[in-house]
């Protein structure tokens, strides 16, 4: 009854206690499949600059057959660093589609981080050469770290990592996290690092091209994370035309992803690989790119997982929410 309604609130610590990489990959893969079959809807993205210097966005969608409805309010506030805070902020709300009432509010930062890492892993599993041994990572922050974590999980042959920071200097925390799992080198020449790699991962704020297009050798796969807003880019001009391009959502990628810089480039949606609508048939010299802008359905399927696990284990705080 309305008077008995309750709202579950799941904070960061509870989310991190529940998240398991394999389960997140399963949930994210389901989101790709739902999108490919058009059984899940992705609503238009809101992504706007604020007078405070932050960027605010909303990603939302639903899966009618599962009674799944919700949104993620998120963005980037660089000034948070000045007070020791995380610049990326995200909150997810699940809503009862029958009544419009919220059922669960979840700290979205950890979900965003891990679901993006899982999406990158699915891209690597299906698009990269499985004998890849060397990876170049642009960035050494939260997203660069999770992308490398998942890359090492799904590409067992990876053993050498060249990482590039904005200052071209070592990141001790990044190296400590991975030092027992691979050989790490802080690269000072981005073009040389790209040319020496089988896989390239770009996970930066998207302030401009990170390397020269000619540095990308045949057979390379690129996972591109940082372009998620109009005007952002990480890839150099001309590279998309040389590659086979995959996206999570075609329309979204042409609006806010790398694909915005060459919107007429043919691209395939990764979910169509999972449903068999397309096949990759990768040739040894193919250059492949996965332009990752993030699907609302990924947030929702992972949030549903959190909601179910938290409810079953007593994590989170359940409060009265009568109407």
PDB file of C-alpha atoms in Angstrom:
ATOM      1  CA  UNK A   1       0.000   0.000   0.000  1.00  0.00           C
ATOM      2  CA  UNK A   2       1.184   3.591  -0.564  1.00  0.00           C
ATOM      3  CA  UNK A   3       1.425   4.184   3.168  1.00  0.00           C
ATOM      4  CA  UNK A   4       3.779   1.193   3.521  1.00  0.00           C
ATOM      5  CA  UNK A   5       6.137   2.209   0.704  1.00  0.00           C
ATOM      6  CA  UNK A   6       9.850   2.199   1.447  1.00  0.00           C
ATOM      7  CA  UNK A   7      12.932   3.533  -0.299  1.00  0.00           C
ATOM      8  CA  UNK A   8      16.255   1.675  -0.265  1.00  0.00           C
ATOM      9  CA  UNK A   9      19.375   3.841  -0.203  1.00  0.00           C
ATOM     10  CA  UNK A  10      22.695   2.186  -1.057  1.00  0.00           C
ATOM     11  CA  UNK A  11      25.869   4.152  -0.377  1.00  0.00           C
ATOM     12  CA  UNK A  12      29.331   3.760  -1.896  1.00  0.00           C
ATOM     13  CA  UNK A  13      30.606   1.258   0.681  1.00  0.00           C
ATOM     14  CA  UNK A  14      27.589  -1.002   0.187  1.00  0.00           C
ATOM     15  CA  UNK A  15      27.873  -0.805  -3.599  1.00  0.00           C
ATOM     16  CA  UNK A  16      31.543  -1.764  -3.502  1.00  0.00           C
ATOM     17  CA  UNK A  17      30.758  -4.656  -1.144  1.00  0.00           C
ATOM     18  CA  UNK A  18      28.255  -6.075  -3.625  1.00  0.00           C
ATOM     19  CA  UNK A  19      29.993  -5.536  -6.988  1.00  0.00           C
ATOM     20  CA  UNK A  20      31.690  -8.597  -8.474  1.00  0.00           C
ATOM     21  CA  UNK A  21      33.479  -8.174 -11.839  1.00  0.00           C
ATOM     22  CA  UNK A  22      32.043 -11.314 -13.465  1.00  0.00           C
ATOM     23  CA  UNK A  23      28.495 -10.415 -12.432  1.00  0.00           C
ATOM     24  CA  UNK A  24      28.939  -6.859 -13.677  1.00  0.00           C
ATOM     25  CA  UNK A  25      30.181  -8.138 -17.043  1.00  0.00           C
ATOM     26  CA  UNK A  26      27.096 -10.357 -17.283  1.00  0.00           C
ATOM     27  CA  UNK A  27      24.795  -7.439 -16.466  1.00  0.00           C
ATOM     28  CA  UNK A  28      26.529  -5.121 -18.954  1.00  0.00           C
ATOM     29  CA  UNK A  29      26.401  -7.768 -21.677  1.00  0.00           C
ATOM     30  CA  UNK A  30      22.665  -8.105 -21.011  1.00  0.00           C
ATOM     31  CA  UNK A  31      22.333  -4.343 -21.520  1.00  0.00           C
ATOM     32  CA  UNK A  32      24.039  -4.597 -24.914  1.00  0.00           C
ATOM     33  CA  UNK A  33      21.726  -7.463 -25.907  1.00  0.00           C
ATOM     34  CA  UNK A  34      18.598  -5.609 -24.767  1.00  0.00           C
ATOM     35  CA  UNK A  35      19.713  -2.608 -26.783  1.00  0.00           C
ATOM     36  CA  UNK A  36      20.425  -4.678 -29.886  1.00  0.00           C
ATOM     37  CA  UNK A  37      17.014  -6.350 -29.705  1.00  0.00           C
ATOM     38  CA  UNK A  38      15.400  -2.968 -28.973  1.00  0.00           C
ATOM     39  CA  UNK A  39      13.822  -4.512 -25.902  1.00  0.00           C
ATOM     40  CA  UNK A  40      15.376  -1.763 -23.819  1.00  0.00           C
ATOM     41  CA  UNK A  41      15.038   1.918 -24.608  1.00  0.00           C
ATOM     42  CA  UNK A  42      17.718   4.584 -24.285  1.00  0.00           C
ATOM     43  CA  UNK A  43      16.252   8.059 -23.871  1.00  0.00           C
ATOM     44  CA  UNK A  44      17.965  11.228 -25.178  1.00  0.00           C
ATOM     45  CA  UNK A  45      21.048  12.176 -23.183  1.00  0.00           C
ATOM     46  CA  UNK A  46      21.264  15.448 -21.269  1.00  0.00           C
ATOM     47  CA  UNK A  47      24.830  16.794 -21.079  1.00  0.00           C
ATOM     48  CA  UNK A  48      25.260  20.473 -20.245  1.00  0.00           C
ATOM     49  CA  UNK A  49      27.966  22.806 -18.945  1.00  0.00           C
ATOM     50  CA  UNK A  50      27.177  24.684 -15.731  1.00  0.00           C
ATOM     51  CA  UNK A  51      28.134  28.164 -14.637  1.00  0.00           C
ATOM     52  CA  UNK A  52      29.987  26.572 -11.694  1.00  0.00           C
ATOM     53  CA  UNK A  53      32.456  24.953 -14.086  1.00  0.00           C
ATOM     54  CA  UNK A  54      30.902  21.521 -13.804  1.00  0.00           C
ATOM     55  CA  UNK A  55      29.232  19.376 -16.440  1.00  0.00           C
ATOM     56  CA  UNK A  56      25.849  17.857 -15.588  1.00  0.00           C
ATOM     57  CA  UNK A  57      24.244  14.965 -17.405  1.00  0.00           C
ATOM     58  CA  UNK A  58      21.320  12.561 -17.262  1.00  0.00           C
ATOM     59  CA  UNK A  59      21.181   9.127 -18.888  1.00  0.00           C
ATOM     60  CA  UNK A  60      17.898   7.261 -18.630  1.00  0.00           C
ATOM     61  CA  UNK A  61      15.961   4.393 -20.130  1.00  0.00           C
ATOM     62  CA  UNK A  62      13.665   1.477 -19.474  1.00  0.00           C
ATOM     63  CA  UNK A  63      13.058  -2.213 -20.113  1.00  0.00           C
ATOM     64  CA  UNK A  64       9.281  -2.591 -20.157  1.00  0.00           C
ATOM     65  CA  UNK A  65       9.285  -6.397 -20.052  1.00  0.00           C
ATOM     66  CA  UNK A  66      11.352  -6.352 -16.843  1.00  0.00           C
ATOM     67  CA  UNK A  67       9.639  -3.443 -15.112  1.00  0.00           C
ATOM     68  CA  UNK A  68      12.980  -1.650 -15.142  1.00  0.00           C
ATOM     69  CA  UNK A  69      12.984   2.153 -15.256  1.00  0.00           C
ATOM     70  CA  UNK A  70      15.449   4.708 -14.018  1.00  0.00           C
ATOM     71  CA  UNK A  71      18.132   7.284 -14.619  1.00  0.00           C
ATOM     72  CA  UNK A  72      21.631   8.311 -13.676  1.00  0.00           C
ATOM     73  CA  UNK A  73      22.353  11.946 -12.866  1.00  0.00           C
ATOM     74  CA  UNK A  74      26.080  12.420 -13.272  1.00  0.00           C
ATOM     75  CA  UNK A  75      28.828  14.708 -14.435  1.00  0.00           C
ATOM     76  CA  UNK A  76      32.254  16.124 -13.849  1.00  0.00           C
ATOM     77  CA  UNK A  77      33.185  18.854 -11.362  1.00  0.00           C
ATOM     78  CA  UNK A  78      36.960  19.462 -11.630  1.00  0.00           C
ATOM     79  CA  UNK A  79      36.995  21.950  -8.717  1.00  0.00           C
ATOM     80  CA  UNK A  80      36.186  19.070  -6.354  1.00  0.00           C
ATOM     81  CA  UNK A  81      39.887  18.192  -6.450  1.00  0.00           C
ATOM     82  CA  UNK A  82      40.665  21.436  -4.600  1.00  0.00           C
ATOM     83  CA  UNK A  83      38.828  20.136  -1.532  1.00  0.00           C
ATOM     84  CA  UNK A  84      40.098  16.575  -1.814  1.00  0.00           C
ATOM     85  CA  UNK A  85      36.939  15.277  -3.492  1.00  0.00           C
ATOM     86  CA  UNK A  86      36.246  13.116  -6.525  1.00  0.00           C
ATOM     87  CA  UNK A  87      35.453  15.216  -9.614  1.00  0.00           C
ATOM     88  CA  UNK A  88      33.203  12.553 -11.130  1.00  0.00           C
ATOM     89  CA  UNK A  89      29.831  12.392  -9.399  1.00  0.00           C
ATOM     90  CA  UNK A  90      26.912  10.089 -10.153  1.00  0.00           C
ATOM     91  CA  UNK A  91      23.656   9.051  -8.506  1.00  0.00           C
ATOM     92  CA  UNK A  92      21.291   6.389  -9.837  1.00  0.00           C
ATOM     93  CA  UNK A  93      17.586   6.111  -9.125  1.00  0.00           C
ATOM     94  CA  UNK A  94      15.384   3.121  -9.922  1.00  0.00           C
ATOM     95  CA  UNK A  95      11.694   3.887 -10.321  1.00  0.00           C
ATOM     96  CA  UNK A  96       8.574   1.738 -10.268  1.00  0.00           C
ATOM     97  CA  UNK A  97       7.223   2.139 -13.821  1.00  0.00           C
ATOM     98  CA  UNK A  98       3.675   1.390 -12.645  1.00  0.00           C
ATOM     99  CA  UNK A  99       3.509   4.228 -10.124  1.00  0.00           C
ATOM    100  CA  UNK A 100       6.449   6.558 -10.826  1.00  0.00           C
ATOM    101  CA  UNK A 101       7.645   6.149  -7.246  1.00  0.00           C
ATOM    102  CA  UNK A 102      11.383   5.727  -6.538  1.00  0.00           C
ATOM    103  CA  UNK A 103      12.363   2.312  -5.183  1.00  0.00           C
ATOM    104  CA  UNK A 104      16.124   2.661  -4.806  1.00  0.00           C
ATOM    105  CA  UNK A 105      18.746   5.421  -4.765  1.00  0.00           C
ATOM    106  CA  UNK A 106      22.313   4.269  -5.325  1.00  0.00           C
ATOM    107  CA  UNK A 107      25.686   5.975  -5.235  1.00  0.00           C
ATOM    108  CA  UNK A 108      26.570   5.805  -8.912  1.00  0.00           C
ATOM    109  CA  UNK A 109      30.317   6.481  -8.906  1.00  0.00           C
ATOM    110  CA  UNK A 110      31.418   2.901  -8.295  1.00  0.00           C
ATOM    111  CA  UNK A 111      28.768   1.576 -10.686  1.00  0.00           C
ATOM    112  CA  UNK A 112      29.888   3.954 -13.435  1.00  0.00           C
ATOM    113  CA  UNK A 113      33.531   3.009 -12.949  1.00  0.00           C
ATOM    114  CA  UNK A 114      33.036  -0.754 -12.980  1.00  0.00           C
ATOM    115  CA  UNK A 115      30.341  -0.958 -15.654  1.00  0.00           C
ATOM    116  CA  UNK A 116      32.545   1.118 -17.968  1.00  0.00           C
ATOM    117  CA  UNK A 117      35.447  -1.205 -17.263  1.00  0.00           C
ATOM    118  CA  UNK A 118      33.206  -4.185 -17.982  1.00  0.00           C
ATOM    119  CA  UNK A 119      32.022  -2.641 -21.260  1.00  0.00           C
ATOM    120  CA  UNK A 120      35.640  -2.112 -22.258  1.00  0.00           C
ATOM    121  CA  UNK A 121      36.398  -5.736 -21.430  1.00  0.00           C
ATOM    122  CA  UNK A 122      33.557  -6.916 -23.652  1.00  0.00           C
ATOM    123  CA  UNK A 123      34.947  -4.778 -26.441  1.00  0.00           C
ATOM    124  CA  UNK A 124      38.378  -6.343 -26.004  1.00  0.00           C
ATOM    125  CA  UNK A 125      36.992  -9.874 -25.904  1.00  0.00           C
ATOM    126  CA  UNK A 126      35.126  -9.429 -29.157  1.00  0.00           C
ATOM    127  CA  UNK A 127      37.209  -6.967 -31.174  1.00  0.00           C
ATOM    128  CA  UNK A 128      40.868  -7.170 -30.142  1.00  0.00           C
ATOM    129  CA  UNK A 129      43.354  -9.813 -31.243  1.00  0.00           C
ATOM    130  CA  UNK A 130      43.315 -12.442 -28.518  1.00  0.00           C
ATOM    131  CA  UNK A 131      47.086 -12.893 -28.759  1.00  0.00           C
ATOM    132  CA  UNK A 132      47.675  -9.217 -27.872  1.00  0.00           C
ATOM    133  CA  UNK A 133      50.628  -8.845 -25.506  1.00  0.00           C
ATOM    134  CA  UNK A 134      51.235  -5.092 -25.297  1.00  0.00           C
ATOM    135  CA  UNK A 135      48.830  -2.337 -24.289  1.00  0.00           C
ATOM    136  CA  UNK A 136      49.224   1.436 -24.221  1.00  0.00           C
ATOM    137  CA  UNK A 137      47.035   3.246 -21.685  1.00  0.00           C
ATOM    138  CA  UNK A 138      46.483   6.998 -21.817  1.00  0.00           C
ATOM    139  CA  UNK A 139      45.708   8.186 -18.315  1.00  0.00           C
ATOM    140  CA  UNK A 140      46.411   6.747 -14.880  1.00  0.00           C
ATOM    141  CA  UNK A 141      43.310   7.765 -12.945  1.00  0.00           C
ATOM    142  CA  UNK A 142      40.225   5.870 -11.859  1.00  0.00           C
ATOM    143  CA  UNK A 143      38.939   4.984 -15.324  1.00  0.00           C
ATOM    144  CA  UNK A 144      42.356   4.167 -16.783  1.00  0.00           C
ATOM    145  CA  UNK A 145      42.950   1.845 -13.840  1.00  0.00           C
ATOM    146  CA  UNK A 146      39.662  -0.025 -14.153  1.00  0.00           C
ATOM    147  CA  UNK A 147      40.094  -0.370 -17.906  1.00  0.00           C
ATOM    148  CA  UNK A 148      43.513  -1.949 -17.383  1.00  0.00           C
ATOM    149  CA  UNK A 149      42.155  -4.166 -14.584  1.00  0.00           C
ATOM    150  CA  UNK A 150      39.549  -5.626 -16.922  1.00  0.00           C
ATOM    151  CA  UNK A 151      41.965  -5.807 -19.864  1.00  0.00           C
ATOM    152  CA  UNK A 152      44.345  -7.977 -17.844  1.00  0.00           C
ATOM    153  CA  UNK A 153      41.372 -10.119 -16.825  1.00  0.00           C
ATOM    154  CA  UNK A 154      40.069 -10.848 -20.341  1.00  0.00           C
ATOM    155  CA  UNK A 155      43.301 -10.813 -22.394  1.00  0.00           C
ATOM    156  CA  UNK A 156      45.579 -13.225 -20.502  1.00  0.00           C
ATOM    157  CA  UNK A 157      48.482 -12.753 -22.935  1.00  0.00           C
ATOM    158  CA  UNK A 158      48.847  -9.064 -21.998  1.00  0.00           C
ATOM    159  CA  UNK A 159      52.138  -8.673 -20.182  1.00  0.00           C
ATOM    160  CA  UNK A 160      53.580  -5.265 -21.104  1.00  0.00           C
ATOM    161  CA  UNK A 161      51.931  -1.928 -20.329  1.00  0.00           C
ATOM    162  CA  UNK A 162      53.090   1.466 -21.478  1.00  0.00           C
ATOM    163  CA  UNK A 163      51.111   4.240 -19.813  1.00  0.00           C
ATOM    164  CA  UNK A 164      51.076   7.924 -20.686  1.00  0.00           C
ATOM    165  CA  UNK A 165      50.302  10.658 -18.173  1.00  0.00           C
ATOM    166  CA  UNK A 166      49.655  14.317 -19.081  1.00  0.00           C
ATOM    167  CA  UNK A 167      52.990  15.343 -17.545  1.00  0.00           C
ATOM    168  CA  UNK A 168      54.824  12.291 -19.013  1.00  0.00           C
ATOM    169  CA  UNK A 169      55.901  11.435 -15.465  1.00  0.00           C
ATOM    170  CA  UNK A 170      55.474   8.288 -13.417  1.00  0.00           C
ATOM    171  CA  UNK A 171      52.368   7.686 -11.329  1.00  0.00           C
ATOM    172  CA  UNK A 172      53.549   5.711  -8.307  1.00  0.00           C
ATOM    173  CA  UNK A 173      50.042   4.744  -7.187  1.00  0.00           C
ATOM    174  CA  UNK A 174      49.160   3.430 -10.642  1.00  0.00           C
ATOM    175  CA  UNK A 175      52.362   1.412 -10.833  1.00  0.00           C
ATOM    176  CA  UNK A 176      51.883  -0.026  -7.340  1.00  0.00           C
ATOM    177  CA  UNK A 177      48.435  -1.279  -8.296  1.00  0.00           C
ATOM    178  CA  UNK A 178      49.725  -3.308 -11.248  1.00  0.00           C
ATOM    179  CA  UNK A 179      53.398  -3.977 -10.565  1.00  0.00           C
ATOM    180  CA  UNK A 180      52.858  -7.645  -9.687  1.00  0.00           C
ATOM    181  CA  UNK A 181      50.679  -8.345 -12.714  1.00  0.00           C
ATOM    182  CA  UNK A 182      52.588  -6.942 -15.685  1.00  0.00           C
ATOM    183  CA  UNK A 183      55.629  -5.021 -16.797  1.00  0.00           C
ATOM    184  CA  UNK A 184      54.946  -1.287 -16.537  1.00  0.00           C
ATOM    185  CA  UNK A 185      56.719   1.560 -18.303  1.00  0.00           C
ATOM    186  CA  UNK A 186      55.832   5.248 -18.136  1.00  0.00           C
ATOM    187  CA  UNK A 187      56.007   6.323 -21.779  1.00  0.00           C
ATOM    188  CA  UNK A 188      57.368   9.739 -22.675  1.00  0.00           C
ATOM    189  CA  UNK A 189      56.720   9.441 -26.422  1.00  0.00           C
ATOM    190  CA  UNK A 190      53.000   8.794 -27.072  1.00  0.00           C
ATOM    191  CA  UNK A 191      53.446   7.959 -30.749  1.00  0.00           C
ATOM    192  CA  UNK A 192      56.160   5.401 -30.016  1.00  0.00           C
ATOM    193  CA  UNK A 193      54.050   3.841 -27.247  1.00  0.00           C
ATOM    194  CA  UNK A 194      51.073   3.497 -29.583  1.00  0.00           C
ATOM    195  CA  UNK A 195      53.189   2.071 -32.400  1.00  0.00           C
ATOM    196  CA  UNK A 196      54.597  -0.583 -30.046  1.00  0.00           C
ATOM    197  CA  UNK A 197      51.178  -1.723 -28.800  1.00  0.00           C
ATOM    198  CA  UNK A 198      48.543  -4.229 -29.867  1.00  0.00           C
ATOM    199  CA  UNK A 199      45.835  -2.523 -27.794  1.00  0.00           C
ATOM    200  CA  UNK A 200      45.395   1.181 -27.022  1.00  0.00           C
ATOM    201  CA  UNK A 201      43.113   2.411 -24.236  1.00  0.00           C
ATOM    202  CA  UNK A 202      42.330   6.121 -24.002  1.00  0.00           C
ATOM    203  CA  UNK A 203      40.839   7.174 -20.663  1.00  0.00           C
ATOM    204  CA  UNK A 204      41.477  10.904 -20.316  1.00  0.00           C
ATOM    205  CA  UNK A 205      39.266  13.999 -19.950  1.00  0.00           C
ATOM    206  CA  UNK A 206      39.126  14.213 -23.751  1.00  0.00           C
ATOM    207  CA  UNK A 207      40.942  17.500 -24.217  1.00  0.00           C
ATOM    208  CA  UNK A 208      42.340  16.732 -27.669  1.00  0.00           C
ATOM    209  CA  UNK A 209      44.108  14.223 -29.890  1.00  0.00           C
ATOM    210  CA  UNK A 210      46.570  12.159 -27.865  1.00  0.00           C
ATOM    211  CA  UNK A 211      48.788  10.818 -30.653  1.00  0.00           C
ATOM    212  CA  UNK A 212      49.337  10.926 -34.400  1.00  0.00           C
ATOM    213  CA  UNK A 213      47.089   8.795 -36.614  1.00  0.00           C
ATOM    214  CA  UNK A 214      50.069   7.273 -38.411  1.00  0.00           C
ATOM    215  CA  UNK A 215      51.343   5.821 -35.120  1.00  0.00           C
ATOM    216  CA  UNK A 216      48.527   3.254 -35.142  1.00  0.00           C
ATOM    217  CA  UNK A 217      49.843   0.125 -36.821  1.00  0.00           C
ATOM    218  CA  UNK A 218      47.699  -2.459 -38.648  1.00  0.00           C
ATOM    219  CA  UNK A 219      46.135  -4.980 -36.282  1.00  0.00           C
ATOM    220  CA  UNK A 220      45.667  -2.531 -33.404  1.00  0.00           C
ATOM    221  CA  UNK A 221      42.475  -2.321 -31.380  1.00  0.00           C
ATOM    222  CA  UNK A 222      41.492   0.890 -29.544  1.00  0.00           C
ATOM    223  CA  UNK A 223      39.056   1.274 -26.650  1.00  0.00           C
ATOM    224  CA  UNK A 224      38.126   4.967 -26.370  1.00  0.00           C
ATOM    225  CA  UNK A 225      36.521   6.149 -23.136  1.00  0.00           C
ATOM    226  CA  UNK A 226      37.118   9.870 -22.709  1.00  0.00           C
ATOM    227  CA  UNK A 227      34.899  11.436 -25.383  1.00  0.00           C
ATOM    228  CA  UNK A 228      31.480  11.603 -23.734  1.00  0.00           C
ATOM    229  CA  UNK A 229      30.477  15.223 -24.370  1.00  0.00           C
ATOM    230  CA  UNK A 230      30.188  17.523 -27.373  1.00  0.00           C
ATOM    231  CA  UNK A 231      33.618  18.925 -28.184  1.00  0.00           C
ATOM    232  CA  UNK A 232      35.650  16.189 -26.481  1.00  0.00           C
ATOM    233  CA  UNK A 233      38.062  13.966 -28.375  1.00  0.00           C
ATOM    234  CA  UNK A 234      41.054  11.695 -27.830  1.00  0.00           C
ATOM    235  CA  UNK A 235      41.686  10.292 -31.339  1.00  0.00           C
ATOM    236  CA  UNK A 236      43.485  12.163 -34.121  1.00  0.00           C
ATOM    237  CA  UNK A 237      41.748  13.260 -37.318  1.00  0.00           C
ATOM    238  CA  UNK A 238      41.684  10.644 -40.048  1.00  0.00           C
ATOM    239  CA  UNK A 239      41.924   7.570 -37.842  1.00  0.00           C
ATOM    240  CA  UNK A 240      38.233   6.615 -37.920  1.00  0.00           C
ATOM    241  CA  UNK A 241      38.385   6.381 -41.712  1.00  0.00           C
ATOM    242  CA  UNK A 242      41.153   3.762 -41.459  1.00  0.00           C
ATOM    243  CA  UNK A 243      39.357   1.580 -38.933  1.00  0.00           C
ATOM    244  CA  UNK A 244      36.360  -0.649 -38.464  1.00  0.00           C
ATOM    245  CA  UNK A 245      34.305   1.332 -35.998  1.00  0.00           C
ATOM    246  CA  UNK A 246      32.085  -0.087 -33.254  1.00  0.00           C
ATOM    247  CA  UNK A 247      29.936   1.947 -30.864  1.00  0.00           C
ATOM    248  CA  UNK A 248      27.580   1.213 -27.981  1.00  0.00           C
ATOM    249  CA  UNK A 249      24.821   3.394 -29.469  1.00  0.00           C
ATOM    250  CA  UNK A 250      25.041   4.845 -32.977  1.00  0.00           C
ATOM    251  CA  UNK A 251      23.080   8.043 -32.374  1.00  0.00           C
ATOM    252  CA  UNK A 252      24.720   8.772 -29.045  1.00  0.00           C
ATOM    253  CA  UNK A 253      28.215   8.202 -30.444  1.00  0.00           C
ATOM    254  CA  UNK A 254      27.659  10.661 -33.279  1.00  0.00           C
ATOM    255  CA  UNK A 255      26.482  13.284 -30.792  1.00  0.00           C
ATOM    256  CA  UNK A 256      28.980  13.010 -27.925  1.00  0.00           C
ATOM    257  CA  UNK A 257      31.549  10.284 -28.729  1.00  0.00           C
ATOM    258  CA  UNK A 258      34.620  10.148 -30.946  1.00  0.00           C
ATOM    259  CA  UNK A 259      32.242   9.561 -33.847  1.00  0.00           C
ATOM    260  CA  UNK A 260      31.004  13.179 -33.556  1.00  0.00           C
ATOM    261  CA  UNK A 261      34.179  14.177 -35.442  1.00  0.00           C
ATOM    262  CA  UNK A 262      33.322  11.963 -38.426  1.00  0.00           C
ATOM    263  CA  UNK A 263      29.570  11.332 -38.110  1.00  0.00           C
ATOM    264  CA  UNK A 264      29.158   9.811 -41.562  1.00  0.00           C
ATOM    265  CA  UNK A 265      31.661   7.037 -40.803  1.00  0.00           C
ATOM    266  CA  UNK A 266      30.052   3.604 -40.985  1.00  0.00           C
ATOM    267  CA  UNK A 267      29.801   2.025 -37.554  1.00  0.00           C
ATOM    268  CA  UNK A 268      28.303  -1.095 -35.987  1.00  0.00           C
ATOM    269  CA  UNK A 269      26.790  -1.413 -32.533  1.00  0.00           C
ATOM    270  CA  UNK A 270      28.611  -3.861 -30.268  1.00  0.00           C
ATOM    271  CA  UNK A 271      25.351  -5.371 -29.046  1.00  0.00           C
ATOM    272  CA  UNK A 272      24.667  -6.610 -32.570  1.00  0.00           C
ATOM    273  CA  UNK A 273      27.748  -8.824 -32.250  1.00  0.00           C
ATOM    274  CA  UNK A 274      26.236 -10.518 -29.185  1.00  0.00           C
ATOM    275  CA  UNK A 275      22.888 -11.110 -30.854  1.00  0.00           C
ATOM    276  CA  UNK A 276      24.476 -12.401 -34.070  1.00  0.00           C
ATOM    277  CA  UNK A 277      23.148  -9.586 -36.241  1.00  0.00           C
ATOM    278  CA  UNK A 278      26.721  -8.926 -37.366  1.00  0.00           C
ATOM    279  CA  UNK A 279      29.995 -10.848 -37.210  1.00  0.00           C
ATOM    280  CA  UNK A 280      33.411  -9.350 -36.598  1.00  0.00           C
ATOM    281  CA  UNK A 281      35.584 -11.698 -38.715  1.00  0.00           C
ATOM    282  CA  UNK A 282      38.689  -9.763 -37.707  1.00  0.00           C
ATOM    283  CA  UNK A 283      41.559  -9.878 -40.195  1.00  0.00           C
ATOM    284  CA  UNK A 284      45.118  -9.699 -38.798  1.00  0.00           C
ATOM    285  CA  UNK A 285      45.723  -6.202 -40.197  1.00  0.00           C
ATOM    286  CA  UNK A 286      42.360  -4.703 -39.263  1.00  0.00           C
ATOM    287  CA  UNK A 287      42.334  -1.619 -37.059  1.00  0.00           C
ATOM    288  CA  UNK A 288      39.277  -1.721 -34.818  1.00  0.00           C
ATOM    289  CA  UNK A 289      37.889   0.995 -32.570  1.00  0.00           C
ATOM    290  CA  UNK A 290      35.287   0.783 -29.819  1.00  0.00           C
ATOM    291  CA  UNK A 291      33.853   4.256 -29.217  1.00  0.00           C
ATOM    292  CA  UNK A 292      32.420   4.000 -25.687  1.00  0.00           C
ATOM    293  CA  UNK A 293      29.906   6.634 -24.618  1.00  0.00           C
ATOM    294  CA  UNK A 294      28.088   4.557 -21.980  1.00  0.00           C
ATOM    295  CA  UNK A 295      24.551   3.214 -22.190  1.00  0.00           C
ATOM    296  CA  UNK A 296      21.847   4.087 -19.688  1.00  0.00           C
ATOM    297  CA  UNK A 297      20.828   0.427 -19.901  1.00  0.00           C
ATOM    298  CA  UNK A 298      24.217  -0.557 -18.478  1.00  0.00           C
ATOM    299  CA  UNK A 299      23.591   1.610 -15.434  1.00  0.00           C
ATOM    300  CA  UNK A 300      20.121   0.144 -15.019  1.00  0.00           C
ATOM    301  CA  UNK A 301      21.063  -3.541 -15.301  1.00  0.00           C
ATOM    302  CA  UNK A 302      23.948  -3.088 -12.854  1.00  0.00           C
ATOM    303  CA  UNK A 303      21.764  -0.990 -10.518  1.00  0.00           C
ATOM    304  CA  UNK A 304      19.148  -3.746 -10.563  1.00  0.00           C
ATOM    305  CA  UNK A 305      21.879  -6.207  -9.565  1.00  0.00           C
ATOM    306  CA  UNK A 306      22.889  -3.937  -6.670  1.00  0.00           C
ATOM    307  CA  UNK A 307      19.272  -3.496  -5.601  1.00  0.00           C
ATOM    308  CA  UNK A 308      18.642  -7.233  -5.555  1.00  0.00           C
ATOM    309  CA  UNK A 309      21.858  -8.091  -3.721  1.00  0.00           C
ATOM    310  CA  UNK A 310      21.479  -5.278  -1.190  1.00  0.00           C
ATOM    311  CA  UNK A 311      17.878  -6.248  -0.477  1.00  0.00           C
ATOM    312  CA  UNK A 312      18.842  -9.899  -0.004  1.00  0.00           C
ATOM    313  CA  UNK A 313      21.801  -9.201   2.283  1.00  0.00           C
ATOM    314  CA  UNK A 314      20.457  -6.266   4.288  1.00  0.00           C
ATOM    315  CA  UNK A 315      22.951  -3.762   2.925  1.00  0.00           C
ATOM    316  CA  UNK A 316      21.893  -0.166   2.579  1.00  0.00           C
ATOM    317  CA  UNK A 317      19.303   1.794   4.516  1.00  0.00           C
ATOM    318  CA  UNK A 318      15.591   1.234   4.003  1.00  0.00           C
ATOM    319  CA  UNK A 319      13.516   4.253   4.962  1.00  0.00           C
ATOM    320  CA  UNK A 320       9.790   4.891   5.009  1.00  0.00           C
ATOM    321  CA  UNK A 321       8.665   6.678   1.833  1.00  0.00           C
ATOM    322  CA  UNK A 322       4.875   6.862   2.103  1.00  0.00           C
ATOM    323  CA  UNK A 323       2.686   8.544  -0.436  1.00  0.00           C
TER     324      UNK A 323
END
